[in-house]
Amino acid sequence: MLFILLLIELILLALILLPLVALSGDYYLLDLLSNFQLHFFILALFFCIPLLLKSVKLGVLSAFLSIIIFASSHLWWFSNKVPLSSGYLDTPHKLHIVQANLSYYNPLLRTAVEELIELGADLYLFYEFNRKQKPLFVEIADKRYTFGDDDYDSFPDGMGIISKYPLSNIKKHKILPIKGSVITLTLQLPNQKLDLILLHPPSPRSPDKWQKRNVLLGSVQPLVELASSKHILVAGDFNTTPWSNHFPHHHQITPCYQQTDMYVSWHASKYLHPYGWLTGLPIDHCLTSKSVKVYQFKTHSLPGSDHLALDYKIFLID
């Protein structure tokens, strides 16, 4: 029995270690497994209990190693987290954003978007908006500025925008031949400009889609370099976690995950939503330049979707 428990612990320790091993990003299954690092950590702590009953030294050692490995690859995200000063929060350059993966075949789409519109956001970033539902999109836009409802190429990669403020410099970057676009545009705020980079890489359900996802995520860095404004927001359903080796990194941008409390945005089933980190993953993300700060971050359940909506506010520092 002791041997079996020890073997399970060693396997779980190896799985917790995956995000720290750069080589894991080169292999499809290893990369997918690395997304579940927190779940493996919880399991490792759980199996430490019966291991303690068999051998106190092995149980304590296993728990210690689990915590050290997990902390060294995950908790550093919050090492630079600085509380926002009240002076920043008084700035007039604020923007309320709602970001949501609605699901292409959502049977409750109208209910979902109506609940989101009631939040009164300045900017809505929709993902997996079915082009067949364009009349609903036009209806809820209600004379606001929009992107995605073009007659020729509506909702590229399922992306659509409804904005209180004008949109300009809209560009569609065709990274892949089929369903592989990144949208860049500028939000014209009063006395300010915010450059947006929006993407929705495919879900890595196969090695081919996994590679396409990685290519799209890799396109973020050069597009950040090309941004004309110092105020930048990158947003999308990345279909990977912040600790994945393929998560976009750039010295100019900081993930919202690092600026806010830990969150989950996807569960395999809506019935698992109440169990938070035990069953979900953070795969919907926003990233901001240093002149853009995130606050009042929260999530909302979306009728008919396996994703949660991200609801947050940002302010721009001159």
CSV table of C-alpha atoms in Angstrom, one decimal:
chain,number,residue,atom,x,y,z
A,1,MET,CA,0.0,0.0,0.0
A,2,LEU,CA,2.8,2.4,0.9
A,3,PHE,CA,4.5,1.7,-2.5
A,4,ILE,CA,1.3,2.5,-4.4
A,5,LEU,CA,0.7,5.7,-2.5
A,6,LEU,CA,4.3,6.8,-3.0
A,7,LEU,CA,4.1,6.0,-6.8
A,8,ILE,CA,0.9,8.1,-7.1
A,9,GLU,CA,2.6,11.0,-5.3
A,10,LEU,CA,5.7,10.8,-7.6
A,11,ILE,CA,3.5,10.8,-10.7
A,12,LEU,CA,1.5,13.8,-9.3
A,13,LEU,CA,4.7,15.7,-8.5
A,14,ALA,CA,6.0,15.1,-12.0
A,15,LEU,CA,2.7,16.5,-13.4
A,16,ILE,CA,2.9,19.6,-11.1
A,17,LEU,CA,6.4,20.1,-12.5
A,18,LEU,CA,5.3,20.2,-16.2
A,19,PRO,CA,4.8,24.0,-16.6
A,20,LEU,CA,8.4,24.5,-15.3
A,21,VAL,CA,9.8,22.2,-18.1
A,22,ALA,CA,10.0,24.1,-21.3
A,23,LEU,CA,10.1,20.8,-23.2
A,24,SER,CA,6.5,20.2,-22.2
A,25,GLY,CA,5.4,22.9,-24.6
A,26,ASP,CA,6.7,20.9,-27.5
A,27,TYR,CA,4.4,18.0,-27.0
A,28,TYR,CA,0.7,18.1,-27.4
A,29,LEU,CA,-0.4,15.9,-24.5
A,30,LEU,CA,2.2,17.3,-22.1
A,31,ASP,CA,1.1,20.8,-22.8
A,32,LEU,CA,-2.6,20.0,-22.2
A,33,LEU,CA,-1.7,18.2,-19.0
A,34,SER,CA,0.2,21.3,-17.8
A,35,ASN,CA,-3.0,23.3,-17.8
A,36,PHE,CA,-4.3,21.2,-14.9
A,37,GLN,CA,-1.4,21.9,-12.6
A,38,LEU,CA,-3.5,23.2,-9.8
A,39,HIS,CA,-5.7,20.2,-10.0
A,40,PHE,CA,-2.7,17.9,-9.7
A,41,PHE,CA,-1.5,20.0,-6.8
A,42,ILE,CA,-4.8,19.5,-5.0
A,43,LEU,CA,-4.7,15.7,-5.7
A,44,ALA,CA,-1.1,15.5,-4.4
A,45,LEU,CA,-2.1,17.2,-1.1
A,46,PHE,CA,-5.1,14.9,-0.8
A,47,PHE,CA,-2.9,11.7,-1.2
A,48,CYS,CA,-0.5,13.1,1.3
A,49,ILE,CA,-3.1,12.3,4.0
A,50,PRO,CA,-3.1,8.5,3.6
A,51,LEU,CA,0.7,8.7,3.0
A,52,LEU,CA,1.1,10.4,6.4
A,53,LEU,CA,-0.7,7.6,8.0
A,54,LYS,CA,1.7,5.1,6.6
A,55,SER,CA,4.9,7.2,6.9
A,56,VAL,CA,5.1,10.6,8.6
A,57,LYS,CA,8.4,11.5,7.0
A,58,LEU,CA,7.3,10.6,3.4
A,59,GLY,CA,4.0,12.3,3.9
A,60,VAL,CA,5.6,15.6,5.1
A,61,LEU,CA,8.3,15.4,2.4
A,62,SER,CA,5.7,14.9,-0.3
A,63,ALA,CA,3.5,17.8,0.9
A,64,PHE,CA,6.6,20.1,1.1
A,65,LEU,CA,7.7,19.2,-2.4
A,66,SER,CA,4.2,19.7,-3.8
A,67,ILE,CA,3.9,23.2,-2.3
A,68,ILE,CA,7.4,24.2,-3.3
A,69,ILE,CA,7.0,23.1,-6.9
A,70,PHE,CA,3.6,24.6,-7.3
A,71,ALA,CA,4.6,27.9,-5.7
A,72,SER,CA,7.7,28.3,-7.8
A,73,SER,CA,5.7,28.0,-11.1
A,74,HIS,CA,2.5,29.7,-10.2
A,75,LEU,CA,2.5,32.0,-7.2
A,76,TRP,CA,5.1,34.3,-8.8
A,77,TRP,CA,2.3,35.7,-10.9
A,78,PHE,CA,1.2,37.7,-7.8
A,79,SER,CA,4.7,38.6,-6.6
A,80,ASN,CA,4.5,42.0,-8.3
A,81,LYS,CA,0.9,42.7,-7.5
A,82,VAL,CA,0.6,46.3,-6.2
A,83,PRO,CA,-2.6,47.7,-4.6
A,84,LEU,CA,-4.2,50.5,-6.6
A,85,SER,CA,-4.0,53.9,-5.0
A,86,SER,CA,-7.2,55.9,-4.5
A,87,GLY,CA,-5.6,58.6,-6.7
A,88,TYR,CA,-5.6,56.3,-9.7
A,89,LEU,CA,-9.2,55.3,-9.2
A,90,ASP,CA,-10.2,59.0,-9.3
A,91,THR,CA,-8.9,59.3,-12.9
A,92,PRO,CA,-11.6,60.3,-15.5
A,93,HIS,CA,-10.1,57.9,-18.0
A,94,LYS,CA,-12.1,54.8,-17.1
A,95,LEU,CA,-13.7,52.1,-19.2
A,96,HIS,CA,-16.1,49.3,-18.2
A,97,ILE,CA,-15.5,46.1,-20.3
A,98,VAL,CA,-17.4,42.9,-20.6
A,99,GLN,CA,-15.7,40.0,-22.4
A,100,ALA,CA,-17.7,36.8,-23.1
A,101,ASN,CA,-17.5,33.6,-25.1
A,102,LEU,CA,-21.2,33.0,-25.9
A,103,SER,CA,-20.8,29.6,-27.6
A,104,TYR,CA,-21.7,29.3,-31.3
A,105,TYR,CA,-24.7,27.1,-30.7
A,106,ASN,CA,-26.0,28.6,-27.6
A,107,PRO,CA,-29.8,27.8,-27.2
A,108,LEU,CA,-30.1,30.7,-24.7
A,109,LEU,CA,-28.2,33.3,-26.6
A,110,ARG,CA,-30.8,36.0,-26.4
A,111,THR,CA,-31.0,35.5,-22.6
A,112,ALA,CA,-27.2,35.6,-22.3
A,113,VAL,CA,-26.7,38.8,-24.3
A,114,GLU,CA,-29.6,40.6,-22.6
A,115,GLU,CA,-28.1,39.8,-19.2
A,116,LEU,CA,-24.8,41.1,-20.3
A,117,ILE,CA,-26.2,44.3,-21.8
A,118,GLU,CA,-27.9,45.0,-18.5
A,119,LEU,CA,-24.4,45.3,-17.0
A,120,GLY,CA,-24.2,48.7,-18.8
A,121,ALA,CA,-20.6,48.2,-20.0
A,122,ASP,CA,-18.8,50.7,-22.3
A,123,LEU,CA,-17.3,48.0,-24.4
A,124,TYR,CA,-18.5,44.5,-25.1
A,125,LEU,CA,-16.1,41.9,-26.6
A,126,PHE,CA,-18.0,38.9,-27.9
A,127,TYR,CA,-16.5,35.6,-28.9
A,128,GLU,CA,-18.2,32.7,-30.7
A,129,PHE,CA,-21.0,34.9,-31.9
A,130,ASN,CA,-22.8,32.9,-34.5
A,131,ARG,CA,-23.2,34.9,-37.8
A,132,LYS,CA,-26.7,33.5,-38.2
A,133,GLN,CA,-27.6,35.5,-35.1
A,134,LYS,CA,-26.6,38.8,-36.8
A,135,PRO,CA,-30.2,40.3,-36.4
A,136,LEU,CA,-29.9,39.8,-32.6
A,137,PHE,CA,-26.5,41.5,-32.6
A,138,VAL,CA,-27.8,44.5,-34.5
A,139,GLU,CA,-30.8,44.7,-32.2
A,140,ILE,CA,-28.7,44.7,-29.0
A,141,ALA,CA,-26.2,47.1,-30.5
A,142,ASP,CA,-28.9,49.8,-30.5
A,143,LYS,CA,-27.1,52.5,-32.6
A,144,ARG,CA,-23.8,52.0,-30.8
A,145,TYR,CA,-20.5,51.5,-32.6
A,146,THR,CA,-20.0,47.9,-33.8
A,147,PHE,CA,-17.5,45.6,-35.4
A,148,GLY,CA,-18.2,42.1,-36.7
A,149,ASP,CA,-21.6,42.6,-38.4
A,150,ASP,CA,-20.1,43.2,-41.9
A,151,ASP,CA,-22.2,41.7,-44.7
A,152,TYR,CA,-19.2,40.2,-46.5
A,153,ASP,CA,-17.3,38.7,-43.6
A,154,SER,CA,-19.4,38.8,-40.5
A,155,PHE,CA,-18.0,37.9,-37.1
A,156,PRO,CA,-14.4,36.7,-38.1
A,157,ASP,CA,-13.5,33.8,-35.9
A,158,GLY,CA,-16.7,34.5,-34.0
A,159,MET,CA,-15.6,37.9,-32.8
A,160,GLY,CA,-17.9,40.9,-32.5
A,161,ILE,CA,-17.7,44.3,-30.7
A,162,ILE,CA,-20.3,46.7,-29.4
A,163,SER,CA,-18.8,50.0,-28.1
A,164,LYS,CA,-20.0,53.2,-26.6
A,165,TYR,CA,-17.0,54.9,-28.3
A,166,PRO,CA,-16.0,55.1,-32.0
A,167,LEU,CA,-13.8,52.4,-33.5
A,168,SER,CA,-11.0,53.2,-36.0
A,169,ASN,CA,-8.0,51.7,-37.7
A,170,ILE,CA,-9.7,48.3,-37.9
A,171,LYS,CA,-7.4,45.7,-39.4
A,172,LYS,CA,-7.9,42.0,-39.9
A,173,HIS,CA,-4.6,40.1,-39.7
A,174,LYS,CA,-4.9,36.8,-41.5
A,175,ILE,CA,-2.4,34.6,-39.6
A,176,LEU,CA,-3.8,31.3,-40.8
A,177,PRO,CA,-5.7,30.4,-44.0
A,178,ILE,CA,-8.9,29.3,-42.3
A,179,LYS,CA,-10.2,30.7,-39.0
A,180,GLY,CA,-7.0,32.2,-38.0
A,181,SER,CA,-7.4,36.0,-37.7
A,182,VAL,CA,-6.3,38.6,-35.2
A,183,ILE,CA,-8.2,41.9,-35.1
A,184,THR,CA,-6.5,45.1,-34.2
A,185,LEU,CA,-8.3,48.4,-33.9
A,186,THR,CA,-8.3,51.7,-31.9
A,187,LEU,CA,-10.9,52.7,-29.5
A,188,GLN,CA,-11.4,56.5,-29.6
A,189,LEU,CA,-11.9,57.6,-26.0
A,190,PRO,CA,-12.4,61.2,-24.9
A,191,ASN,CA,-8.8,62.7,-25.1
A,192,GLN,CA,-7.4,59.1,-25.2
A,193,LYS,CA,-6.8,56.2,-27.5
A,194,LEU,CA,-6.8,52.5,-26.6
A,195,ASP,CA,-5.3,50.0,-29.0
A,196,LEU,CA,-7.2,46.6,-29.0
A,197,ILE,CA,-5.7,43.3,-30.1
A,198,LEU,CA,-8.5,40.6,-30.2
A,199,LEU,CA,-8.1,36.9,-30.9
A,200,HIS,CA,-9.8,33.6,-30.5
A,201,PRO,CA,-7.4,30.7,-31.2
A,202,PRO,CA,-9.0,27.2,-31.8
A,203,SER,CA,-9.6,24.9,-28.9
A,204,PRO,CA,-6.7,22.3,-28.8
A,205,ARG,CA,-9.0,19.3,-29.4
A,206,SER,CA,-6.4,17.7,-31.8
A,207,PRO,CA,-2.7,18.1,-32.4
A,208,ASP,CA,-3.4,20.1,-35.6
A,209,LYS,CA,-5.7,22.6,-33.8
A,210,TRP,CA,-3.2,22.8,-30.9
A,211,GLN,CA,-0.5,23.9,-33.4
A,212,LYS,CA,-2.8,26.5,-34.9
A,213,ARG,CA,-3.7,27.8,-31.4
A,214,ASN,CA,0.0,28.2,-30.7
A,215,VAL,CA,0.7,30.1,-34.0
A,216,LEU,CA,-2.1,32.5,-33.2
A,217,LEU,CA,-0.9,33.0,-29.6
A,218,GLY,CA,2.6,33.6,-30.9
A,219,SER,CA,1.3,36.5,-33.1
A,220,VAL,CA,0.5,38.6,-30.1
A,221,GLN,CA,4.1,39.7,-29.4
A,222,PRO,CA,4.8,41.3,-32.8
A,223,LEU,CA,1.4,43.0,-32.9
A,224,VAL,CA,2.1,44.5,-29.5
A,225,GLU,CA,5.3,46.0,-31.0
A,226,LEU,CA,3.3,47.5,-33.9
A,227,ALA,CA,0.7,49.2,-31.6
A,228,SER,CA,0.7,53.0,-32.1
A,229,SER,CA,-0.6,53.9,-28.7
A,230,LYS,CA,1.0,53.3,-25.3
A,231,HIS,CA,-2.4,52.2,-24.0
A,232,ILE,CA,-2.9,48.5,-25.2
A,233,LEU,CA,-5.5,45.9,-24.3
A,234,VAL,CA,-5.2,42.3,-25.6
A,235,ALA,CA,-8.3,40.2,-25.1
A,236,GLY,CA,-9.6,36.8,-26.1
A,237,ASP,CA,-10.4,33.2,-25.4
A,238,PHE,CA,-6.8,31.9,-25.5
A,239,ASN,CA,-7.8,28.3,-24.8
A,240,THR,CA,-4.8,27.9,-22.5
A,241,THR,CA,-3.9,28.9,-18.9
A,242,PRO,CA,-1.5,31.6,-17.8
A,243,TRP,CA,1.1,29.1,-16.8
A,244,SER,CA,1.2,27.3,-20.1
A,245,ASN,CA,4.5,27.6,-22.1
A,246,HIS,CA,2.4,29.0,-25.0
A,247,PHE,CA,0.8,31.8,-23.1
A,248,PRO,CA,1.7,35.2,-24.7
A,249,HIS,CA,4.5,37.0,-22.9
A,250,HIS,CA,5.8,40.5,-23.6
A,251,HIS,CA,7.7,43.0,-21.4
A,252,GLN,CA,5.1,45.7,-22.3
A,253,ILE,CA,2.0,43.8,-21.3
A,254,THR,CA,0.7,42.3,-18.0
A,255,PRO,CA,-2.0,39.6,-17.8
A,256,CYS,CA,-5.1,40.6,-15.9
A,257,TYR,CA,-4.7,37.3,-14.1
A,258,GLN,CA,-1.6,38.9,-12.4
A,259,GLN,CA,-3.5,42.1,-11.6
A,260,THR,CA,-6.6,40.5,-10.1
A,261,ASP,CA,-7.5,37.7,-7.8
A,262,MET,CA,-7.3,34.2,-9.2
A,263,TYR,CA,-10.3,33.3,-11.4
A,264,VAL,CA,-11.8,30.5,-13.5
A,265,SER,CA,-13.6,31.1,-16.8
A,266,TRP,CA,-14.3,27.7,-18.2
A,267,HIS,CA,-15.9,24.5,-16.8
A,268,ALA,CA,-16.7,21.3,-18.6
A,269,SER,CA,-20.3,21.5,-17.4
A,270,LYS,CA,-22.4,24.3,-16.0
A,271,TYR,CA,-23.2,22.1,-13.0
A,272,LEU,CA,-19.5,22.4,-12.0
A,273,HIS,CA,-19.5,26.2,-11.8
A,274,PRO,CA,-20.1,26.3,-8.0
A,275,TYR,CA,-16.9,24.3,-7.4
A,276,GLY,CA,-14.6,26.9,-8.9
A,277,TRP,CA,-10.9,26.0,-9.0
A,278,LEU,CA,-11.6,22.3,-8.3
A,279,THR,CA,-13.2,21.8,-11.7
A,280,GLY,CA,-12.4,24.9,-13.9
A,281,LEU,CA,-9.6,26.6,-15.8
A,282,PRO,CA,-8.8,30.3,-16.6
A,283,ILE,CA,-8.6,30.3,-20.4
A,284,ASP,CA,-10.3,33.6,-21.2
A,285,HIS,CA,-7.8,36.5,-20.7
A,286,CYS,CA,-7.0,40.1,-21.0
A,287,LEU,CA,-3.6,41.7,-21.0
A,288,THR,CA,-2.7,45.3,-20.6
A,289,SER,CA,0.2,47.6,-21.2
A,290,LYS,CA,1.8,49.3,-18.1
A,291,SER,CA,-0.3,52.4,-18.6
A,292,VAL,CA,-3.6,50.5,-18.3
A,293,LYS,CA,-4.6,49.1,-14.9
A,294,VAL,CA,-7.4,46.6,-14.2
A,295,TYR,CA,-9.8,46.8,-11.2
A,296,GLN,CA,-13.2,45.6,-10.0
A,297,PHE,CA,-12.6,42.3,-11.9
A,298,LYS,CA,-15.3,39.6,-11.6
A,299,THR,CA,-17.0,36.8,-13.6
A,300,HIS,CA,-20.6,36.1,-14.5
A,301,SER,CA,-22.3,32.8,-15.4
A,302,LEU,CA,-23.5,32.8,-19.0
A,303,PRO,CA,-26.8,31.0,-19.8
A,304,GLY,CA,-26.1,28.3,-22.4
A,305,SER,CA,-22.3,28.7,-22.4
A,306,ASP,CA,-19.6,26.6,-20.8
A,307,HIS,CA,-17.6,29.9,-20.2
A,308,LEU,CA,-18.0,32.6,-17.7
A,309,ALA,CA,-18.1,36.2,-18.8
A,310,LEU,CA,-15.2,38.5,-17.6
A,311,ASP,CA,-16.4,41.8,-16.2
A,312,TYR,CA,-13.8,44.4,-15.4
A,313,LYS,CA,-12.9,48.1,-15.4
A,314,ILE,CA,-9.7,49.7,-16.6
A,315,PHE,CA,-8.2,53.1,-16.3
A,316,LEU,CA,-5.6,54.8,-18.4
A,317,ILE,CA,-2.6,56.5,-16.9
A,318,ASP,CA,-1.3,59.5,-18.9
